[in-house]
Amino acid sequence: MSTNEYQPPKVWTWDQESGGKFANINRPVAGATHDKSLPAGEHPHQLYSLATPNGQKVTILFEELLEKGIAAAEYDAYSVDITEGEQFSSGFVEINPNSKIPALLDVSTTPATRVFESGSILLYLAEKFDAFIPNEPSKRTECLNWLFWQMGSAPMLGGGFGHFYAYAPEKLEYPINRYTMEVKRQLDVLDRQLAKHDFIAGDEYTIADMAIFPWYGALVLNEVYDAAEFLQAHEYKNVIAWANRINERPAVKRGRRVNKVWGDESEQLRERHSAADFD
């Protein structure tokens, strides 16, 4: 336990140097910091994103829709460099006032429809194309149960565990222990569910799988935070088996590359405008 106990002041003030890896972009106010229009392509859907777990959810769905033969799901995807504050441009804030990726503009509607928050985008597209979401009410509800489970649980994994384990400027025992316990509990929740079903919401591949895989699948496959050994991920055999099955899907492989601007150059795809971009 740290001996440097923090005593909160009576009134908090913003210290730009105390935010760790993302100190240069984190701030306590909303709104645009600069004027800049967003680029636009020719397809019905204009996506502004990055290949983080939240960004991958949406590009995986787009690629799955196209794999299914739904040509109306064509999209242009532009990368947003969140480390440089591009999410605070006036054009981006106009689509997402919360300045977080991903953000989608559906220009096939009049007026164009803005959609922000990854879960909302998944639901919007699944309903628009009647795909990857069950029609039967009880199965649909189960799918949404797990979609919203992910939306509520992942901040404990990313903003909690991931931040303090991998990104915080100093290692602190209390928050690491606290969030490790919660992430292991979440993995156990998934492992028990996948012991009974092939996919998260049952026997059908849905947007619930697409939402959960980029976070928890990548975690047990040791692709985020380099924490699989620390978390003893090998214990969650059903999650690992599911993650490997999802990871082998051609549309998932493509979706995970879109707007990726780091790592092996052969796996990067800064922008996506057609299937030919993957060649």
mmCIF file of C-alpha atoms in Angstrom:
data_model
loop_
_atom_site.group_PDB
_atom_site.id
_atom_site.type_symbol
_atom_site.label_atom_id
_atom_site.label_comp_id
_atom_site.label_asym_id
_atom_site.label_seq_id
_atom_site.Cartn_x
_atom_site.Cartn_y
_atom_site.Cartn_z
ATOM 1 C CA MET A 1 0.000 0.000 0.000
ATOM 2 C CA SER A 2 1.317 3.444 -0.920
ATOM 3 C CA THR A 3 2.601 5.566 1.963
ATOM 4 C CA ASN A 4 1.892 8.753 -0.011
ATOM 5 C CA GLU A 5 -1.744 9.130 0.940
ATOM 6 C CA TYR A 6 -3.556 11.703 -1.148
ATOM 7 C CA GLN A 7 -5.601 14.332 0.655
ATOM 8 C CA PRO A 8 -8.200 15.893 -1.684
ATOM 9 C CA PRO A 9 -8.316 19.695 -1.559
ATOM 10 C CA LYS A 10 -11.550 21.495 -0.703
ATOM 11 C CA VAL A 11 -11.880 22.551 -4.343
ATOM 12 C CA TRP A 12 -10.456 20.486 -7.199
ATOM 13 C CA THR A 13 -8.342 22.260 -9.826
ATOM 14 C CA TRP A 14 -7.208 20.916 -13.165
ATOM 15 C CA ASP A 15 -3.574 19.773 -13.219
ATOM 16 C CA GLN A 16 -2.757 18.987 -16.844
ATOM 17 C CA GLU A 17 0.375 17.093 -15.844
ATOM 18 C CA SER A 18 -1.374 14.499 -13.669
ATOM 19 C CA GLY A 19 -3.270 12.488 -16.244
ATOM 20 C CA GLY A 20 -0.676 9.922 -17.253
ATOM 21 C CA LYS A 21 -0.447 8.795 -20.879
ATOM 22 C CA PHE A 22 -3.508 10.769 -21.985
ATOM 23 C CA ALA A 23 -2.868 13.954 -20.004
ATOM 24 C CA ASN A 24 -2.501 16.003 -23.180
ATOM 25 C CA ILE A 25 -6.070 15.283 -24.336
ATOM 26 C CA ASN A 26 -8.072 14.735 -21.151
ATOM 27 C CA ARG A 27 -9.866 17.859 -19.980
ATOM 28 C CA PRO A 28 -12.807 18.728 -17.704
ATOM 29 C CA VAL A 29 -14.833 20.650 -20.298
ATOM 30 C CA ALA A 30 -16.706 19.653 -23.458
ATOM 31 C CA GLY A 31 -16.985 21.283 -26.868
ATOM 32 C CA ALA A 32 -14.711 21.895 -29.824
ATOM 33 C CA THR A 33 -11.160 23.191 -29.459
ATOM 34 C CA HIS A 34 -10.684 24.054 -33.122
ATOM 35 C CA ASP A 35 -12.586 24.460 -36.379
ATOM 36 C CA LYS A 36 -12.143 21.644 -38.859
ATOM 37 C CA SER A 37 -14.580 19.936 -41.193
ATOM 38 C CA LEU A 38 -14.672 16.160 -41.480
ATOM 39 C CA PRO A 39 -13.851 14.405 -44.748
ATOM 40 C CA ALA A 40 -16.704 12.651 -46.544
ATOM 41 C CA GLY A 41 -16.863 9.828 -49.064
ATOM 42 C CA GLU A 42 -19.496 8.528 -51.456
ATOM 43 C CA HIS A 43 -21.074 5.761 -49.381
ATOM 44 C CA PRO A 44 -24.291 5.934 -47.298
ATOM 45 C CA HIS A 45 -22.397 5.653 -44.014
ATOM 46 C CA GLN A 46 -19.548 7.908 -42.939
ATOM 47 C CA LEU A 47 -17.612 6.522 -39.975
ATOM 48 C CA TYR A 48 -15.050 8.481 -37.949
ATOM 49 C CA SER A 49 -13.178 6.160 -35.653
ATOM 50 C CA LEU A 50 -10.008 4.394 -34.564
ATOM 51 C CA ALA A 51 -9.245 0.684 -34.169
ATOM 52 C CA THR A 52 -9.604 0.686 -30.388
ATOM 53 C CA PRO A 53 -11.935 -1.947 -28.891
ATOM 54 C CA ASN A 54 -14.860 0.476 -29.130
ATOM 55 C CA GLY A 55 -14.020 1.348 -32.711
ATOM 56 C CA GLN A 56 -13.599 -2.283 -33.750
ATOM 57 C CA LYS A 57 -17.142 -3.145 -32.671
ATOM 58 C CA VAL A 58 -18.621 -1.007 -35.436
ATOM 59 C CA THR A 59 -16.216 -1.900 -38.233
ATOM 60 C CA ILE A 60 -16.693 -5.598 -37.438
ATOM 61 C CA LEU A 61 -20.450 -5.151 -37.821
ATOM 62 C CA PHE A 62 -20.073 -3.259 -41.095
ATOM 63 C CA GLU A 63 -17.827 -5.980 -42.496
ATOM 64 C CA GLU A 64 -20.201 -8.710 -41.290
ATOM 65 C CA LEU A 65 -23.123 -6.956 -42.986
ATOM 66 C CA LEU A 66 -21.165 -6.721 -46.237
ATOM 67 C CA GLU A 67 -20.065 -10.357 -45.894
ATOM 68 C CA LYS A 68 -23.769 -11.198 -45.626
ATOM 69 C CA GLY A 69 -24.328 -9.554 -49.003
ATOM 70 C CA ILE A 70 -25.987 -6.352 -47.772
ATOM 71 C CA ALA A 71 -24.546 -3.868 -50.256
ATOM 72 C CA ALA A 72 -26.499 -0.980 -48.707
ATOM 73 C CA ALA A 73 -24.184 -1.255 -45.699
ATOM 74 C CA GLU A 74 -21.233 0.174 -47.627
ATOM 75 C CA TYR A 75 -19.247 2.719 -45.666
ATOM 76 C CA ASP A 76 -16.309 5.072 -45.671
ATOM 77 C CA ALA A 77 -14.147 4.965 -42.549
ATOM 78 C CA TYR A 78 -11.800 7.795 -41.596
ATOM 79 C CA SER A 79 -9.298 7.562 -38.758
ATOM 80 C CA VAL A 80 -9.503 10.020 -35.878
ATOM 81 C CA ASP A 81 -6.215 10.494 -34.037
ATOM 82 C CA ILE A 82 -7.404 10.800 -30.450
ATOM 83 C CA THR A 83 -3.840 11.300 -29.200
ATOM 84 C CA GLU A 84 -3.713 14.541 -31.211
ATOM 85 C CA GLY A 85 -7.154 15.738 -30.130
ATOM 86 C CA GLU A 86 -8.859 15.311 -33.521
ATOM 87 C CA GLN A 87 -12.024 14.254 -31.686
ATOM 88 C CA PHE A 88 -12.341 17.864 -30.508
ATOM 89 C CA SER A 89 -12.696 19.332 -34.003
ATOM 90 C CA SER A 90 -15.887 21.247 -34.717
ATOM 91 C CA GLY A 91 -16.895 18.689 -37.354
ATOM 92 C CA PHE A 92 -16.494 15.743 -35.023
ATOM 93 C CA VAL A 93 -18.230 17.440 -32.089
ATOM 94 C CA GLU A 94 -21.168 18.191 -34.367
ATOM 95 C CA ILE A 95 -21.689 14.428 -34.774
ATOM 96 C CA ASN A 96 -20.699 13.442 -31.253
ATOM 97 C CA PRO A 97 -20.909 16.170 -28.594
ATOM 98 C CA ASN A 98 -19.160 13.746 -26.219
ATOM 99 C CA SER A 99 -15.984 13.766 -28.386
ATOM 100 C CA LYS A 100 -15.436 10.010 -28.273
ATOM 101 C CA ILE A 101 -14.905 7.571 -31.120
ATOM 102 C CA PRO A 102 -16.658 6.001 -32.931
ATOM 103 C CA ALA A 103 -19.094 8.449 -34.505
ATOM 104 C CA LEU A 104 -21.313 7.692 -37.501
ATOM 105 C CA LEU A 105 -23.201 9.842 -39.969
ATOM 106 C CA ASP A 106 -25.873 8.080 -42.026
ATOM 107 C CA VAL A 107 -26.309 10.266 -45.100
ATOM 108 C CA SER A 108 -28.904 7.953 -46.646
ATOM 109 C CA THR A 109 -31.555 9.691 -44.527
ATOM 110 C CA THR A 110 -32.923 13.216 -44.911
ATOM 111 C CA PRO A 111 -31.668 14.948 -42.925
ATOM 112 C CA ALA A 112 -28.568 12.868 -42.210
ATOM 113 C CA THR A 113 -28.719 10.866 -38.983
ATOM 114 C CA ARG A 114 -25.903 11.180 -36.472
ATOM 115 C CA VAL A 115 -25.252 8.150 -34.271
ATOM 116 C CA PHE A 116 -22.762 8.139 -31.414
ATOM 117 C CA GLU A 117 -21.788 5.679 -28.673
ATOM 118 C CA SER A 118 -20.692 2.290 -30.000
ATOM 119 C CA GLY A 119 -23.647 0.383 -28.541
ATOM 120 C CA SER A 120 -26.103 2.800 -30.124
ATOM 121 C CA ILE A 121 -24.358 2.439 -33.494
ATOM 122 C CA LEU A 122 -24.502 -1.371 -33.295
ATOM 123 C CA LEU A 123 -28.195 -1.301 -32.459
ATOM 124 C CA TYR A 124 -28.949 1.297 -35.142
ATOM 125 C CA LEU A 125 -27.265 -0.702 -37.905
ATOM 126 C CA ALA A 126 -28.628 -4.072 -36.758
ATOM 127 C CA GLU A 127 -32.162 -2.692 -36.779
ATOM 128 C CA LYS A 128 -31.689 -0.828 -40.056
ATOM 129 C CA PHE A 129 -30.577 -3.974 -41.875
ATOM 130 C CA ASP A 130 -32.498 -6.520 -39.771
ATOM 131 C CA ALA A 131 -29.352 -8.520 -39.173
ATOM 132 C CA PHE A 132 -27.381 -9.873 -36.219
ATOM 133 C CA ILE A 133 -30.198 -9.132 -33.804
ATOM 134 C CA PRO A 134 -32.954 -11.682 -33.145
ATOM 135 C CA ASN A 135 -36.543 -10.894 -34.081
ATOM 136 C CA GLU A 136 -38.171 -13.120 -31.464
ATOM 137 C CA PRO A 137 -38.803 -10.865 -28.414
ATOM 138 C CA SER A 138 -37.185 -12.998 -25.716
ATOM 139 C CA LYS A 139 -34.081 -13.709 -27.822
ATOM 140 C CA ARG A 140 -33.852 -10.064 -28.825
ATOM 141 C CA THR A 141 -34.029 -9.037 -25.180
ATOM 142 C CA GLU A 142 -31.280 -11.504 -24.268
ATOM 143 C CA CYS A 143 -29.096 -10.004 -26.995
ATOM 144 C CA LEU A 144 -29.720 -6.504 -25.649
ATOM 145 C CA ASN A 145 -29.073 -7.711 -22.096
ATOM 146 C CA TRP A 146 -25.531 -8.611 -23.097
ATOM 147 C CA LEU A 147 -25.032 -5.586 -25.317
ATOM 148 C CA PHE A 148 -25.806 -3.304 -22.399
ATOM 149 C CA TRP A 149 -23.809 -5.556 -20.054
ATOM 150 C CA GLN A 150 -20.790 -4.734 -22.175
ATOM 151 C CA MET A 151 -21.526 -1.022 -22.183
ATOM 152 C CA GLY A 152 -21.756 -1.003 -18.396
ATOM 153 C CA SER A 153 -18.898 -3.423 -17.694
ATOM 154 C CA ALA A 154 -16.132 -2.378 -20.088
ATOM 155 C CA PRO A 155 -15.374 0.936 -18.330
ATOM 156 C CA MET A 156 -14.269 -1.165 -15.345
ATOM 157 C CA LEU A 157 -11.931 -3.041 -17.683
ATOM 158 C CA GLY A 158 -10.618 -0.114 -19.725
ATOM 159 C CA GLY A 159 -10.866 3.005 -17.606
ATOM 160 C CA GLY A 160 -10.353 1.003 -14.433
ATOM 161 C CA PHE A 161 -8.063 -2.004 -14.824
ATOM 162 C CA GLY A 162 -6.415 -0.985 -18.086
ATOM 163 C CA HIS A 163 -5.638 2.518 -16.906
ATOM 164 C CA PHE A 164 -4.145 1.624 -13.545
ATOM 165 C CA TYR A 165 -2.399 -1.563 -14.704
ATOM 166 C CA ALA A 166 -0.957 -0.264 -17.984
ATOM 167 C CA TYR A 167 -1.186 3.532 -18.313
ATOM 168 C CA ALA A 168 -1.178 5.307 -14.940
ATOM 169 C CA PRO A 169 1.995 7.279 -14.176
ATOM 170 C CA GLU A 170 2.572 5.169 -11.036
ATOM 171 C CA LYS A 171 1.584 1.652 -9.983
ATOM 172 C CA LEU A 172 -0.869 1.752 -7.090
ATOM 173 C CA GLU A 173 -1.824 -1.439 -5.290
ATOM 174 C CA TYR A 174 -5.338 -0.516 -4.221
ATOM 175 C CA PRO A 175 -6.854 0.416 -7.619
ATOM 176 C CA ILE A 176 -5.044 -2.435 -9.405
ATOM 177 C CA ASN A 177 -6.371 -4.954 -6.880
ATOM 178 C CA ARG A 178 -9.834 -3.441 -6.920
ATOM 179 C CA TYR A 179 -10.226 -3.499 -10.714
ATOM 180 C CA THR A 180 -8.453 -6.841 -11.161
ATOM 181 C CA MET A 181 -11.016 -8.439 -8.863
ATOM 182 C CA GLU A 182 -13.869 -6.935 -10.881
ATOM 183 C CA VAL A 183 -12.428 -7.896 -14.282
ATOM 184 C CA LYS A 184 -11.904 -11.489 -13.126
ATOM 185 C CA ARG A 185 -15.501 -11.549 -11.913
ATOM 186 C CA GLN A 186 -16.662 -10.305 -15.317
ATOM 187 C CA LEU A 187 -14.606 -12.961 -17.096
ATOM 188 C CA ASP A 188 -16.222 -15.562 -14.862
ATOM 189 C CA VAL A 189 -19.667 -14.222 -15.803
ATOM 190 C CA LEU A 190 -18.811 -14.686 -19.477
ATOM 191 C CA ASP A 191 -17.195 -18.077 -18.928
ATOM 192 C CA ARG A 192 -20.302 -19.430 -17.198
ATOM 193 C CA GLN A 193 -22.548 -18.095 -19.963
ATOM 194 C CA LEU A 194 -20.359 -19.556 -22.711
ATOM 195 C CA ALA A 195 -20.291 -22.918 -20.974
ATOM 196 C CA LYS A 196 -23.968 -23.208 -21.949
ATOM 197 C CA HIS A 197 -24.026 -21.439 -25.316
ATOM 198 C CA ASP A 198 -21.928 -21.168 -28.464
ATOM 199 C CA PHE A 199 -22.327 -17.396 -28.504
ATOM 200 C CA ILE A 200 -22.849 -14.750 -25.863
ATOM 201 C CA ALA A 201 -26.625 -14.365 -26.206
ATOM 202 C CA GLY A 202 -27.390 -17.973 -27.101
ATOM 203 C CA ASP A 203 -26.860 -20.099 -30.184
ATOM 204 C CA GLU A 204 -26.864 -17.165 -32.621
ATOM 205 C CA TYR A 205 -24.003 -14.817 -33.490
ATOM 206 C CA THR A 206 -25.199 -11.285 -32.709
ATOM 207 C CA ILE A 207 -24.125 -7.730 -32.036
ATOM 208 C CA ALA A 208 -23.595 -8.845 -28.430
ATOM 209 C CA ASP A 209 -20.605 -10.916 -29.565
ATOM 210 C CA MET A 210 -19.340 -8.036 -31.684
ATOM 211 C CA ALA A 211 -19.538 -5.677 -28.709
ATOM 212 C CA ILE A 212 -17.869 -7.983 -26.198
ATOM 213 C CA PHE A 213 -15.161 -9.595 -28.324
ATOM 214 C CA PRO A 214 -12.916 -6.540 -28.934
ATOM 215 C CA TRP A 215 -12.684 -6.006 -25.175
ATOM 216 C CA TYR A 216 -12.841 -9.377 -23.461
ATOM 217 C CA GLY A 217 -11.818 -11.595 -26.371
ATOM 218 C CA ALA A 218 -8.745 -9.469 -26.988
ATOM 219 C CA LEU A 219 -8.005 -9.515 -23.258
ATOM 220 C CA VAL A 220 -7.879 -13.312 -22.935
ATOM 221 C CA LEU A 221 -5.925 -13.553 -26.197
ATOM 222 C CA ASN A 222 -3.385 -11.182 -24.605
ATOM 223 C CA GLU A 223 -3.841 -8.481 -27.238
ATOM 224 C CA VAL A 224 -4.590 -5.633 -24.823
ATOM 225 C CA TYR A 225 -2.672 -4.526 -21.719
ATOM 226 C CA ASP A 226 -0.331 -7.577 -21.893
ATOM 227 C CA ALA A 227 -2.231 -8.853 -18.868
ATOM 228 C CA ALA A 228 -3.352 -12.411 -19.724
ATOM 229 C CA GLU A 229 -0.790 -14.016 -17.411
ATOM 230 C CA PHE A 230 -1.509 -11.552 -14.613
ATOM 231 C CA LEU A 231 -5.240 -12.272 -14.866
ATOM 232 C CA GLN A 232 -4.700 -16.028 -15.311
ATOM 233 C CA ALA A 233 -6.797 -15.835 -18.455
ATOM 234 C CA HIS A 234 -6.130 -19.508 -19.202
ATOM 235 C CA GLU A 235 -8.649 -20.347 -16.476
ATOM 236 C CA TYR A 236 -11.512 -18.996 -18.602
ATOM 237 C CA LYS A 237 -11.485 -21.813 -21.136
ATOM 238 C CA ASN A 238 -14.929 -21.117 -22.570
ATOM 239 C CA VAL A 239 -14.106 -17.459 -23.146
ATOM 240 C CA ILE A 240 -10.848 -18.394 -24.871
ATOM 241 C CA ALA A 241 -12.564 -20.939 -27.127
ATOM 242 C CA TRP A 242 -15.245 -18.394 -28.061
ATOM 243 C CA ALA A 243 -12.649 -15.672 -28.653
ATOM 244 C CA ASN A 244 -10.673 -17.910 -30.991
ATOM 245 C CA ARG A 245 -13.823 -18.793 -32.971
ATOM 246 C CA ILE A 246 -14.786 -15.137 -33.359
ATOM 247 C CA ASN A 247 -11.254 -14.123 -34.241
ATOM 248 C CA GLU A 248 -11.189 -16.545 -37.190
ATOM 249 C CA ARG A 249 -14.180 -14.972 -38.922
ATOM 250 C CA PRO A 250 -13.043 -13.227 -42.141
ATOM 251 C CA ALA A 251 -15.248 -10.169 -41.467
ATOM 252 C CA VAL A 252 -13.803 -9.859 -37.962
ATOM 253 C CA LYS A 253 -10.266 -9.984 -39.322
ATOM 254 C CA ARG A 254 -11.104 -7.177 -41.738
ATOM 255 C CA GLY A 255 -13.051 -5.142 -39.209
ATOM 256 C CA ARG A 256 -10.193 -5.178 -36.743
ATOM 257 C CA ARG A 257 -7.852 -3.654 -39.340
ATOM 258 C CA VAL A 258 -10.033 -0.683 -40.259
ATOM 259 C CA ASN A 259 -8.653 2.617 -38.904
ATOM 260 C CA LYS A 260 -5.671 0.819 -37.371
ATOM 261 C CA VAL A 261 -2.624 3.088 -37.465
ATOM 262 C CA TRP A 262 -0.158 1.196 -35.263
ATOM 263 C CA GLY A 263 1.566 -2.191 -35.145
ATOM 264 C CA ASP A 264 2.634 -4.256 -38.132
ATOM 265 C CA GLU A 265 2.281 -2.110 -41.242
ATOM 266 C CA SER A 266 0.648 -4.986 -43.137
ATOM 267 C CA GLU A 267 -2.189 -4.947 -40.613
ATOM 268 C CA GLN A 268 -2.798 -1.203 -40.742
ATOM 269 C CA LEU A 269 -5.622 0.412 -42.711
ATOM 270 C CA ARG A 270 -5.895 4.114 -41.956
ATOM 271 C CA GLU A 271 -8.980 4.608 -44.134
ATOM 272 C CA ARG A 272 -11.465 2.210 -45.652
ATOM 273 C CA HIS A 273 -13.537 3.033 -48.748
ATOM 274 C CA SER A 274 -14.004 -0.329 -50.480
ATOM 275 C CA ALA A 275 -13.281 -4.033 -50.160
ATOM 276 C CA ALA A 276 -10.235 -3.484 -52.388
ATOM 277 C CA ASP A 277 -8.565 -1.533 -49.584
ATOM 278 C CA PHE A 278 -7.825 -4.813 -47.800
ATOM 279 C CA ASP A 279 -5.787 -6.197 -50.700
#
